[in-house]
PDB file of C-alpha atoms and ligand atoms in Angstrom:
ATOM      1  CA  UNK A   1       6.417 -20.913  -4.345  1.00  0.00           C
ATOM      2  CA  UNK A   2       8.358 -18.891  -2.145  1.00  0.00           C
ATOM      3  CA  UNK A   3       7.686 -19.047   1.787  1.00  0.00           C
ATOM      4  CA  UNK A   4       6.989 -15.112   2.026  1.00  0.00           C
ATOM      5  CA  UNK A   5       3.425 -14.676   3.369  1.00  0.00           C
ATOM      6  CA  UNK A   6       2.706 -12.066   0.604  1.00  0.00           C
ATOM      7  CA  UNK A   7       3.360 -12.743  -2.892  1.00  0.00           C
ATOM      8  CA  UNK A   8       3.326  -9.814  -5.118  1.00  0.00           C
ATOM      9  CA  UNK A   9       2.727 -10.894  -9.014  1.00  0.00           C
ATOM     10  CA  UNK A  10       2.065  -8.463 -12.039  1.00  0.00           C
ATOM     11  CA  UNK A  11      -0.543  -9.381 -14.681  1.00  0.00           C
ATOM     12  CA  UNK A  12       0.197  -7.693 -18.157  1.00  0.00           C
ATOM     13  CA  UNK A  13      -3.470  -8.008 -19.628  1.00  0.00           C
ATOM     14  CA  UNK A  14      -4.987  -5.068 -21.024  1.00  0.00           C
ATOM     15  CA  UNK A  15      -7.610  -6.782 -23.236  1.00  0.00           C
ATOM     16  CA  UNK A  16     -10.907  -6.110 -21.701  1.00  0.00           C
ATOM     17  CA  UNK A  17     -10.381  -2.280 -21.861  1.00  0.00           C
ATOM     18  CA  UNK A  18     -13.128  -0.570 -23.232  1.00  0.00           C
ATOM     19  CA  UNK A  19     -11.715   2.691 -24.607  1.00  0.00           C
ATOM     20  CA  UNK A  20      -7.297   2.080 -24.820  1.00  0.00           C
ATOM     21  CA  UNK A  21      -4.913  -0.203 -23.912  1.00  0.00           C
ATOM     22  CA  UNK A  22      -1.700   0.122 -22.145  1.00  0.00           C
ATOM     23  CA  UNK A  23      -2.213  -1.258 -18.388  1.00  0.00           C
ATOM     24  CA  UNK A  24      -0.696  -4.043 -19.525  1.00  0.00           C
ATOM     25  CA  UNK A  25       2.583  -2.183 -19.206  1.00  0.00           C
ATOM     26  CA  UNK A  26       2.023  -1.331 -15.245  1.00  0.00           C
ATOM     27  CA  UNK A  27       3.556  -3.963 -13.328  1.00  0.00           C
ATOM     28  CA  UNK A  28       6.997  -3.697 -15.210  1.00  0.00           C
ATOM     29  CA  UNK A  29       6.869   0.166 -15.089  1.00  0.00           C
ATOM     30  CA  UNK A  30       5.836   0.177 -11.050  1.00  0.00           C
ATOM     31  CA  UNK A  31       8.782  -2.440 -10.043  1.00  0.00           C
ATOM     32  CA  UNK A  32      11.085   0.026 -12.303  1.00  0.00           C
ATOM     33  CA  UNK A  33       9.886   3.434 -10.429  1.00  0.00           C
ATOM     34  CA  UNK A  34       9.962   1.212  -7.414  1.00  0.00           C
ATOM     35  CA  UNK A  35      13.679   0.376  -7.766  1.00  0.00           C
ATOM     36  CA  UNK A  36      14.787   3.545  -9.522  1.00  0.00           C
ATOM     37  CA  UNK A  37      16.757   5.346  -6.984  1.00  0.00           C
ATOM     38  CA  UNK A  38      14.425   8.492  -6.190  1.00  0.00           C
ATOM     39  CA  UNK A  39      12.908   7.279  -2.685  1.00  0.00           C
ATOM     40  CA  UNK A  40      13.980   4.743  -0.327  1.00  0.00           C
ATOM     41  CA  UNK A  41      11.774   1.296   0.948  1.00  0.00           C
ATOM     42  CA  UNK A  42      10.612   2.508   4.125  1.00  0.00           C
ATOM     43  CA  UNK A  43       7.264   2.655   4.794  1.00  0.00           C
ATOM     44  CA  UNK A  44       5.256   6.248   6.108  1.00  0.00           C
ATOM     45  CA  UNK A  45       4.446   3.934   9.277  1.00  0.00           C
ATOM     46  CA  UNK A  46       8.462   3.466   9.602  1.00  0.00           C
ATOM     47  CA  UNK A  47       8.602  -0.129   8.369  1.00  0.00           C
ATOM     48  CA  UNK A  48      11.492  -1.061   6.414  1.00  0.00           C
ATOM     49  CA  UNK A  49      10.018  -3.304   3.132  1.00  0.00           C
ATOM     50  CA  UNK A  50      13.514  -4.014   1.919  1.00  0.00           C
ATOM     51  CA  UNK A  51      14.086  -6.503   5.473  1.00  0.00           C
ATOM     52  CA  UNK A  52      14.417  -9.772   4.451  1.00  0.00           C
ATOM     53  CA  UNK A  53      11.274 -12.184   4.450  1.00  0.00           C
ATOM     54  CA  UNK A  54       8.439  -9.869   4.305  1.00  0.00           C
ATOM     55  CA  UNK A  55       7.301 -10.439   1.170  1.00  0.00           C
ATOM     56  CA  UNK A  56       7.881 -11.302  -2.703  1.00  0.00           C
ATOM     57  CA  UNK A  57       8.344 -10.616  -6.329  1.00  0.00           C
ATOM     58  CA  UNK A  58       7.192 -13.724  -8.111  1.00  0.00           C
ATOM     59  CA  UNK A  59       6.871 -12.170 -11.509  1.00  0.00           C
ATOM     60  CA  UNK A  60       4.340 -11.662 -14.767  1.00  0.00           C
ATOM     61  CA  UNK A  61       1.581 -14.060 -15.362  1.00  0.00           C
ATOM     62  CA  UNK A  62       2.646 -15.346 -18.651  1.00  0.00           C
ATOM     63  CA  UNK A  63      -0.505 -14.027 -20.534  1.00  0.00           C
ATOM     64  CA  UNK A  64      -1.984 -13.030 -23.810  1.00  0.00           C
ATOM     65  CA  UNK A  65      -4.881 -11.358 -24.673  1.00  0.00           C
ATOM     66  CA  UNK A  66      -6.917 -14.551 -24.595  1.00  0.00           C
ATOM     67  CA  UNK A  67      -9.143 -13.966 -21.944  1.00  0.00           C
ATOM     68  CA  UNK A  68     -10.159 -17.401 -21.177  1.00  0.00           C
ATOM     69  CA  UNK A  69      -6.305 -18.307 -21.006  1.00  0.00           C
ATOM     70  CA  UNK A  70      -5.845 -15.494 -19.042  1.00  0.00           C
ATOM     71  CA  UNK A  71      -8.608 -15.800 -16.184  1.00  0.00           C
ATOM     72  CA  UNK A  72      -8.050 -19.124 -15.945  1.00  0.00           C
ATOM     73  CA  UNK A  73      -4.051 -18.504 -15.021  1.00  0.00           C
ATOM     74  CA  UNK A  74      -5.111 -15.512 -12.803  1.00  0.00           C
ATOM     75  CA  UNK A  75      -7.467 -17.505 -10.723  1.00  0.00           C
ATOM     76  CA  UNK A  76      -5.245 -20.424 -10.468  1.00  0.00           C
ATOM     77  CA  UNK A  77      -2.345 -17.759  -8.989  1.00  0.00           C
ATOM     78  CA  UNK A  78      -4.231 -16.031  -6.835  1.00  0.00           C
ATOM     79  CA  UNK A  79      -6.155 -19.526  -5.662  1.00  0.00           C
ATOM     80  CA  UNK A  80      -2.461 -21.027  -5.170  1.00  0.00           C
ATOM     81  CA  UNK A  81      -1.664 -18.115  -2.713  1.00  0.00           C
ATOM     82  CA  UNK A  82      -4.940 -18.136  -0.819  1.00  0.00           C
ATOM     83  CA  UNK A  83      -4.970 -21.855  -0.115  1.00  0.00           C
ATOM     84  CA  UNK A  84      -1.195 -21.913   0.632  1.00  0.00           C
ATOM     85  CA  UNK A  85      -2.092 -19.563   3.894  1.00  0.00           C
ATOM     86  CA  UNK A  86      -0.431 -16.206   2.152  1.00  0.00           C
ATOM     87  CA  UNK A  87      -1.440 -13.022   0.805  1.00  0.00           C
ATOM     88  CA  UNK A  88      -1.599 -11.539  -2.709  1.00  0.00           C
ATOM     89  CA  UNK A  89      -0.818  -8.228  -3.913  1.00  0.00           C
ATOM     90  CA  UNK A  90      -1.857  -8.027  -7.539  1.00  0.00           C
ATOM     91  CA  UNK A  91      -0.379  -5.093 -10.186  1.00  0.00           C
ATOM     92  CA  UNK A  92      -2.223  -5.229 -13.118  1.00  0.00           C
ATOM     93  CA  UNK A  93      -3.616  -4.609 -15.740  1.00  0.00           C
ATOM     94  CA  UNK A  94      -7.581  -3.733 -16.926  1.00  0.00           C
ATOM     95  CA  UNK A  95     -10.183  -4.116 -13.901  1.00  0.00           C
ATOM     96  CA  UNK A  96     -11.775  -6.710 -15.417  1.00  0.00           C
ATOM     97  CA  UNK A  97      -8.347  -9.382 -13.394  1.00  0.00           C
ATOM     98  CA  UNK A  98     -10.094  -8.292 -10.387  1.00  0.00           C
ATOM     99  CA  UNK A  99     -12.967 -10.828 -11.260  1.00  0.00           C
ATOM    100  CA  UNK A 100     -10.935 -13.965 -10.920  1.00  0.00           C
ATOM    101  CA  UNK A 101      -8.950 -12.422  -8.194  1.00  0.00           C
ATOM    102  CA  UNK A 102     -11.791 -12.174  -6.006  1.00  0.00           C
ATOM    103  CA  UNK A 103     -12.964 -15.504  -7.367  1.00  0.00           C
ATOM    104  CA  UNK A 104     -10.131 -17.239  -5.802  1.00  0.00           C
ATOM    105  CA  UNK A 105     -10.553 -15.178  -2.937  1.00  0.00           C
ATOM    106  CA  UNK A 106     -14.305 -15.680  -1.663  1.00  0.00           C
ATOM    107  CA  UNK A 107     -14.310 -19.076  -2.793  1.00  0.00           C
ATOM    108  CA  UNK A 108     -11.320 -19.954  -0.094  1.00  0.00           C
ATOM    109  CA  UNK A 109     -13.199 -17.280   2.199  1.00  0.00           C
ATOM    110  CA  UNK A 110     -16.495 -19.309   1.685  1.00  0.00           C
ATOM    111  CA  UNK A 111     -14.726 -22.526   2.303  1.00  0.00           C
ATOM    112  CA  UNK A 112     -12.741 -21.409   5.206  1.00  0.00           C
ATOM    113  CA  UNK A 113     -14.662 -19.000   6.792  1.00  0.00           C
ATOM    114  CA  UNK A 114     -18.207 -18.150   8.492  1.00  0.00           C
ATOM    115  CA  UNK A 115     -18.097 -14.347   7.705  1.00  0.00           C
ATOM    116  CA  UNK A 116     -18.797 -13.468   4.032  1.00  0.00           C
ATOM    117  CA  UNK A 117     -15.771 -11.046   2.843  1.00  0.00           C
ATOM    118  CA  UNK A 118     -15.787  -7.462   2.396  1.00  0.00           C
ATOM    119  CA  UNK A 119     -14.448  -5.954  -0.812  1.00  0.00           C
ATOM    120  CA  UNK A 120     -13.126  -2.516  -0.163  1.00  0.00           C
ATOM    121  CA  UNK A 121     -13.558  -1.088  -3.820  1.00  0.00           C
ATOM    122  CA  UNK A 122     -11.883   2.564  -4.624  1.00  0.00           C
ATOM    123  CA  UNK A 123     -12.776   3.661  -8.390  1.00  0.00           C
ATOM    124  CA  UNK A 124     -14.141   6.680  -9.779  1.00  0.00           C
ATOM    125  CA  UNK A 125     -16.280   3.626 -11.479  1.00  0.00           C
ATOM    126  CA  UNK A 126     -18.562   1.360 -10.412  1.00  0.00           C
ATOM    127  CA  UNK A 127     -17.628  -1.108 -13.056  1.00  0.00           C
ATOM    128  CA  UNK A 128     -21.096  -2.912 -12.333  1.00  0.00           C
ATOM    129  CA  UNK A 129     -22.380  -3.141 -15.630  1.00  0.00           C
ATOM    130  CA  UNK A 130     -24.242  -6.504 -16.525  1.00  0.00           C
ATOM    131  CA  UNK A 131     -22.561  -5.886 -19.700  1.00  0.00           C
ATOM    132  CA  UNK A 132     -20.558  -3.214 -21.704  1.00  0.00           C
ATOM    133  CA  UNK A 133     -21.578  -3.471 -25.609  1.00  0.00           C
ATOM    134  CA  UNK A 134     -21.857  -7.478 -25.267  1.00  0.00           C
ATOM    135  CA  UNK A 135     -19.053  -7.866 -23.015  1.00  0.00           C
ATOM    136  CA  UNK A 136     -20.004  -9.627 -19.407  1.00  0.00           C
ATOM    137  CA  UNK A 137     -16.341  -9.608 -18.832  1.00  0.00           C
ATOM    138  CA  UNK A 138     -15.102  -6.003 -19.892  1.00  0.00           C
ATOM    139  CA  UNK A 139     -13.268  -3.727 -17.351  1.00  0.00           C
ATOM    140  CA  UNK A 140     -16.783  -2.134 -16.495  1.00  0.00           C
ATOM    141  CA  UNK A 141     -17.834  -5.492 -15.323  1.00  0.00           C
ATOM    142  CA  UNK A 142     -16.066  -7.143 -12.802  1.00  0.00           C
ATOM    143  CA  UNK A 143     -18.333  -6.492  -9.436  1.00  0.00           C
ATOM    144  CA  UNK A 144     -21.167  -7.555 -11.101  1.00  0.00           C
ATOM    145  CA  UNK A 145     -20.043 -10.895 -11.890  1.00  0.00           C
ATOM    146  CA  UNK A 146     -18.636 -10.933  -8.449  1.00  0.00           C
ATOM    147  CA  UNK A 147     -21.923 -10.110  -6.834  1.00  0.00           C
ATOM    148  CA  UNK A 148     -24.044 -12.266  -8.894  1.00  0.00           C
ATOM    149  CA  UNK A 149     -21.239 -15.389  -8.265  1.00  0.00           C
ATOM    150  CA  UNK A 150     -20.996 -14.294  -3.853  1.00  0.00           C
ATOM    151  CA  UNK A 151     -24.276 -12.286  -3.601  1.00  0.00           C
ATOM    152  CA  UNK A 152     -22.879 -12.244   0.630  1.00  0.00           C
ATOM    153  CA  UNK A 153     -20.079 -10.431   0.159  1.00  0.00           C
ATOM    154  CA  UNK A 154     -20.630  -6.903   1.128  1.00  0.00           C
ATOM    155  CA  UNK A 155     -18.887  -4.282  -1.592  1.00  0.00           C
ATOM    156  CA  UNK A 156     -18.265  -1.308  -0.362  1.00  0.00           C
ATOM    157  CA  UNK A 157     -17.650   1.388  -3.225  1.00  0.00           C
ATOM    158  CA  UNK A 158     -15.361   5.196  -2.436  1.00  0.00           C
ATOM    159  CA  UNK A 159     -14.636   8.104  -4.663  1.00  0.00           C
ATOM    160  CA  UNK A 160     -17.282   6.917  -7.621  1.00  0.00           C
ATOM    161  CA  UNK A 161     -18.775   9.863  -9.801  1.00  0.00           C
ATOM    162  CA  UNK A 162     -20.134   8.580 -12.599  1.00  0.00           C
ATOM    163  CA  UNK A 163     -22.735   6.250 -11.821  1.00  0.00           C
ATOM    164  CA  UNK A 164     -25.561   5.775 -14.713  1.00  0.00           C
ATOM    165  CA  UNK A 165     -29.199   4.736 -14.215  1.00  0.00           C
ATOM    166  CA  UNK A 166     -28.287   1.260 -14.949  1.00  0.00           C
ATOM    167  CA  UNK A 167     -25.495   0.845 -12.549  1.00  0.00           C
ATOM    168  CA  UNK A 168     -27.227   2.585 -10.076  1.00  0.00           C
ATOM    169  CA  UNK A 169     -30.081   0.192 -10.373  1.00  0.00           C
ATOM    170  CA  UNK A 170     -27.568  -2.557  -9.761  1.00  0.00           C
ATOM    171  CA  UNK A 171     -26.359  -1.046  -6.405  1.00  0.00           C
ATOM    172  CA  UNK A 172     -29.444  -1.320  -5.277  1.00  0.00           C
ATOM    173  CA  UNK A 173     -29.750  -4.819  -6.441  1.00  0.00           C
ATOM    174  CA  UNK A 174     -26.817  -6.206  -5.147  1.00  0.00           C
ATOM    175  CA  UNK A 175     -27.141  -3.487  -1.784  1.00  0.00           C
ATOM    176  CA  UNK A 176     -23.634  -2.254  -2.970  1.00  0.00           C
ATOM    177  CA  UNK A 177     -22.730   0.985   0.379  1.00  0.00           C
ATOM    178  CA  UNK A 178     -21.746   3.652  -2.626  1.00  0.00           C
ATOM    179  CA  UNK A 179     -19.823   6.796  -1.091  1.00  0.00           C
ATOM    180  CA  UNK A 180     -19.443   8.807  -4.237  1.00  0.00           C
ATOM    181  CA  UNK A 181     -16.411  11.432  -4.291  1.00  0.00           C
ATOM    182  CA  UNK A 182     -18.787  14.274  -4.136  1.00  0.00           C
ATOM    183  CA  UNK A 183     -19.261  13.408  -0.362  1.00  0.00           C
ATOM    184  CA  UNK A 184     -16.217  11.418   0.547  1.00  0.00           C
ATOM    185  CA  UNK A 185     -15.212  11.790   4.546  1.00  0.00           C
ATOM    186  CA  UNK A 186     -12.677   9.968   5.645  1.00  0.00           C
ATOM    187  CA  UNK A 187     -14.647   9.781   8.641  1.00  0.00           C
ATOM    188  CA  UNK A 188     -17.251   7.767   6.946  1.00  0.00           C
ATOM    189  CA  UNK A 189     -14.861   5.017   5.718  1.00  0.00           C
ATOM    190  CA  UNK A 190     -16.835   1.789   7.397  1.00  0.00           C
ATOM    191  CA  UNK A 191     -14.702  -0.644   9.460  1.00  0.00           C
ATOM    192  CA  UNK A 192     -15.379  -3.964   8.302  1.00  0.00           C
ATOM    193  CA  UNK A 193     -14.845  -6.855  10.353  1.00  0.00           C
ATOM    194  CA  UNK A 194     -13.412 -10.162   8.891  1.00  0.00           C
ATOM    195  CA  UNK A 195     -11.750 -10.987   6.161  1.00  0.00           C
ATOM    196  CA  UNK A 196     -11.031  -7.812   3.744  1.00  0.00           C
ATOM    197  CA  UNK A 197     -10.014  -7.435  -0.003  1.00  0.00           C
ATOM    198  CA  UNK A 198      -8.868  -4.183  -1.492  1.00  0.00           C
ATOM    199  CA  UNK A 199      -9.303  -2.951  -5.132  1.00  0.00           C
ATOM    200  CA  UNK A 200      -7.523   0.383  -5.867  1.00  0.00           C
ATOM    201  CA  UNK A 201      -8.176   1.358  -9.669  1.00  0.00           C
ATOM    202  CA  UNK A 202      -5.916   4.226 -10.175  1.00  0.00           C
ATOM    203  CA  UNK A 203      -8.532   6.556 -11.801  1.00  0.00           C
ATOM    204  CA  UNK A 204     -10.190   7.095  -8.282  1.00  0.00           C
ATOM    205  CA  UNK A 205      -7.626   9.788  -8.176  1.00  0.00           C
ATOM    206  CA  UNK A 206      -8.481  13.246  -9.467  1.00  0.00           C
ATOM    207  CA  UNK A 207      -6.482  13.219 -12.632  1.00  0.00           C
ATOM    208  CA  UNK A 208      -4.311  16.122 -10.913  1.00  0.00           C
ATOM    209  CA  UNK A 209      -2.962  13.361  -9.292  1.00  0.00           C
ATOM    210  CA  UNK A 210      -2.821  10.191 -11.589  1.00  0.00           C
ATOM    211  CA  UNK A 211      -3.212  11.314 -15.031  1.00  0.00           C
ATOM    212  CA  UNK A 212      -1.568   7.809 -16.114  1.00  0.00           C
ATOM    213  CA  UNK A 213      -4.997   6.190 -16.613  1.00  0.00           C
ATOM    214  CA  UNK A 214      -7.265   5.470 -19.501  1.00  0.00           C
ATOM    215  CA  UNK A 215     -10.648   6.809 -18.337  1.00  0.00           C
ATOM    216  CA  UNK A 216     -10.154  11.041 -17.159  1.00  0.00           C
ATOM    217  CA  UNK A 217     -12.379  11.871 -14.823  1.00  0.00           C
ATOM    218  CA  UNK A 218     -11.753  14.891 -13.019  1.00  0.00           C
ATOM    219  CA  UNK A 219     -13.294  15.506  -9.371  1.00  0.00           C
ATOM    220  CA  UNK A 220     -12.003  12.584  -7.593  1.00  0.00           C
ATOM    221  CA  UNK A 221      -9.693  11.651  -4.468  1.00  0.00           C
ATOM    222  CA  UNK A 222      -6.380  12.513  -3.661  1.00  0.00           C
ATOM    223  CA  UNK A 223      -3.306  10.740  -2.877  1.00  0.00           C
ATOM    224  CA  UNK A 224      -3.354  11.401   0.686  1.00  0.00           C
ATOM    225  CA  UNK A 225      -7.362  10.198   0.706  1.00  0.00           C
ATOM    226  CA  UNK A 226      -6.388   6.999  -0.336  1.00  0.00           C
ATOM    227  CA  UNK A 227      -3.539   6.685   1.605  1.00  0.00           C
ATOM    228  CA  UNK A 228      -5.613   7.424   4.794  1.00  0.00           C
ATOM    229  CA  UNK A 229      -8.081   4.931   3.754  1.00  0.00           C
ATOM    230  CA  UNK A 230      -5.769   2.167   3.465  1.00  0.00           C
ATOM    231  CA  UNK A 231      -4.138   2.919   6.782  1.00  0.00           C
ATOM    232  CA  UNK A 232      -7.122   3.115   8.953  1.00  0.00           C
ATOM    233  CA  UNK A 233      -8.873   0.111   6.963  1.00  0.00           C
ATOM    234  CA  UNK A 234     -10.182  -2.560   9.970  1.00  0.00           C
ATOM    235  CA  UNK A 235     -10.541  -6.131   9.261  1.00  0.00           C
ATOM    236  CA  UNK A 236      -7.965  -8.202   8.420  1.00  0.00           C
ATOM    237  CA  UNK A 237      -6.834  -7.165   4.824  1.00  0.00           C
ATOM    238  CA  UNK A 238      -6.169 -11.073   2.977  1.00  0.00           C
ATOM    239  CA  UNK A 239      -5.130  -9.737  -0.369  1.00  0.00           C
ATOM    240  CA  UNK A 240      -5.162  -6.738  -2.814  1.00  0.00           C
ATOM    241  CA  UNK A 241      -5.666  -5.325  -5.990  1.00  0.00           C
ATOM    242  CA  UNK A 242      -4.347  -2.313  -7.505  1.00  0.00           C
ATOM    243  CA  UNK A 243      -5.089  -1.570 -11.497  1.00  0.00           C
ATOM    244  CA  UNK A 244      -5.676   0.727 -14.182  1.00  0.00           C
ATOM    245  CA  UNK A 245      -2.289   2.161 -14.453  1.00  0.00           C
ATOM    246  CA  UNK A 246      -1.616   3.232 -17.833  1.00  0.00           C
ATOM    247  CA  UNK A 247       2.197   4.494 -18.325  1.00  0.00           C
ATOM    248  CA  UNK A 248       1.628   5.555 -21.814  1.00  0.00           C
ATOM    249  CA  UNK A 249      -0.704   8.781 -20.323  1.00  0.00           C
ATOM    250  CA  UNK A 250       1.591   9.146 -17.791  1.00  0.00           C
ATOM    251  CA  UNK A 251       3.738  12.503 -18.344  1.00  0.00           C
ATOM    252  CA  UNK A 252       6.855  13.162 -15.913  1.00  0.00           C
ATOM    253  CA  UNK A 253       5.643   9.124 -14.581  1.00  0.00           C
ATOM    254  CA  UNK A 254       3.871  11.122 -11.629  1.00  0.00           C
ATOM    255  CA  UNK A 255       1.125   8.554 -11.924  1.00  0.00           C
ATOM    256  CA  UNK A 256       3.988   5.832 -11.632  1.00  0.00           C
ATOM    257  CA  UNK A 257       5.285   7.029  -8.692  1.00  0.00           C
ATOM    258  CA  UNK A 258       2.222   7.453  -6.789  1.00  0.00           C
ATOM    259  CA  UNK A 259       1.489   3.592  -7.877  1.00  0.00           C
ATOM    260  CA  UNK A 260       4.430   2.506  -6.631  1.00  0.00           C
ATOM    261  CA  UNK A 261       3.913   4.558  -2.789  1.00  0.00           C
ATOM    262  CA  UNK A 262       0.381   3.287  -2.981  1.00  0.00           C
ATOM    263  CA  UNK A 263       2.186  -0.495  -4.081  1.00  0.00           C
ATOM    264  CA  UNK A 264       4.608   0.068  -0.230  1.00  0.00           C
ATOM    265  CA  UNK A 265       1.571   0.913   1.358  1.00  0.00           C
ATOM    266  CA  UNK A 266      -0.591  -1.462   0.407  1.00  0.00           C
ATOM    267  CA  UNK A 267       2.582  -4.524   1.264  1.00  0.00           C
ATOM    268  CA  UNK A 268       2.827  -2.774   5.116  1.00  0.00           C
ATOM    269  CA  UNK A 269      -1.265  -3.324   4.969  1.00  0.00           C
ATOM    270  CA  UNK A 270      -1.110  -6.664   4.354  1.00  0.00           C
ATOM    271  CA  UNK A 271       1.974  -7.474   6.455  1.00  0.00           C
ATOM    272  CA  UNK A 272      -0.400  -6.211   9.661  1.00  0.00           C
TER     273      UNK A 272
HETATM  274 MN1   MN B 301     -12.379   0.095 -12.353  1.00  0.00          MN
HETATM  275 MN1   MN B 302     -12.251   3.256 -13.051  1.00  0.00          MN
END
């Protein structure tokens, strides 16, 4: 492993999407609008990514749509960054990697740590179903398998709008701080203190914005909201997540190129 303290890795799995695929394409598609000429590496802060030593490009998972395979490798990565004292930025992919992401994650916080960790979640989902038509590990999943595995670690949810009975019900049960789009402040955005993970599914944006996703669902946040949120986030941010990106909805690759500012911003977060 390279001595960078933030590892960047894609993760090509698109399996546990409920309605089309495609995510799997992301992480190639964000390092190409990344590297494609149209905008330089510097930061909005000022900071230059391309200096030598920041960070690190270690690659695709090797996956297939074997989800077993697949979670296992994911955990092990992100576990293997963790315990080795650096940082992960993740590109997938479906929402449902962000399961054994966070697995990794807590279980090194839990080891490590007194504070339970914060999970900073923006998605115009709460993806807390106990299941979604059998599935316990479908995209609409992951939080509730991570609240039910770290019931301590506080999730805080921004820009959701389309909450059902039943996932409401499991806010409540797992005390999940909901600030639905209809309301969103940036002045509200909690400061956590402690150890912080960030999950940024790309359909928290109002389609206007990122119409490269799977799931349309108009009303939500804007670039600039997001961008705010990450740059005033407290805490100290130990790894991140973003996902949903689906190039093949993506006309003019606007949606690319706002995943691959959001993918700079979210490297200068973690390099703080
Ligand atoms: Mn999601
Ligand atoms: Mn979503």
């Amino acid at each position: 492993m390279s001595t960078a303290s933030i590892q960047l890795f894609g993760i090509p799995f698109d399996a546990k999407s409920t309605h089309l695929r495609g995510p799997a394409q992301a992480p190639q598609k964000i390092r190409e609008t990344l590297n494609n000429g149209s905008g330089n590496w510097f930061s909005e802060c000022g900071r230059d990514l391309q200096e030598p030593g920041l960070w690190n490009d270690t690659g695709d998972l090797p996956l297939t749509d074997d989800w077993d395979d697949a979670s296992s490798q994911i955990r092990q990565r992100a576990a293997d960054v963790v315990q080795a004292g650096a940082k992960f930025l993740a590109l997938g992919g479906d929402h449902s990697v962000s399961f054994p992401l966070i697995e990794a994650v807590a279980t090194h916080c839990e080891s490590s740590r007194q504070e339970p960790l914060t999970i900073v979640h923006l998605d115009a989902h709460p993806d807390l179903y106990d299941n979604f038509e059998g599935d316990k590990f479908a995209h609409a999943c992951p939080f509730a398998r991570v609240m039910e595995s770290f019931p301590r670690t506080r999730l805080i949810q921004i820009g959701i709008r389309t909450a059902t009975q039943h996932q409401r019900e499991q806010m409540e049960r797992f005390g999940v701080e909901c600030f639905p789009a209809a309301q969103w402040n940036i002045d509200q955005l909690p400061q956590p203190s402690g150890a912080v993970y960030l999950s940024l599914d790309m359909d928290v944006f109002d389609p206007a914005y990122a119409p490269g996703v799977s799931h349309h669902e108009p009303g939500g946040l804007s670039t600039r909201d997001a961008l705010q949120i990450i740059a005033r986030l407290q805490g100290q941010l130990i790894s991140a997540d973003l996902v949903e990106f689906n190039p093949s909805r993506d006309p003019v690759e606007i949606t690319a190129a706002a995943a691959a500012k959001l993918t700079k911003e979210m490297l200068v977060a973690l390099l703080a």
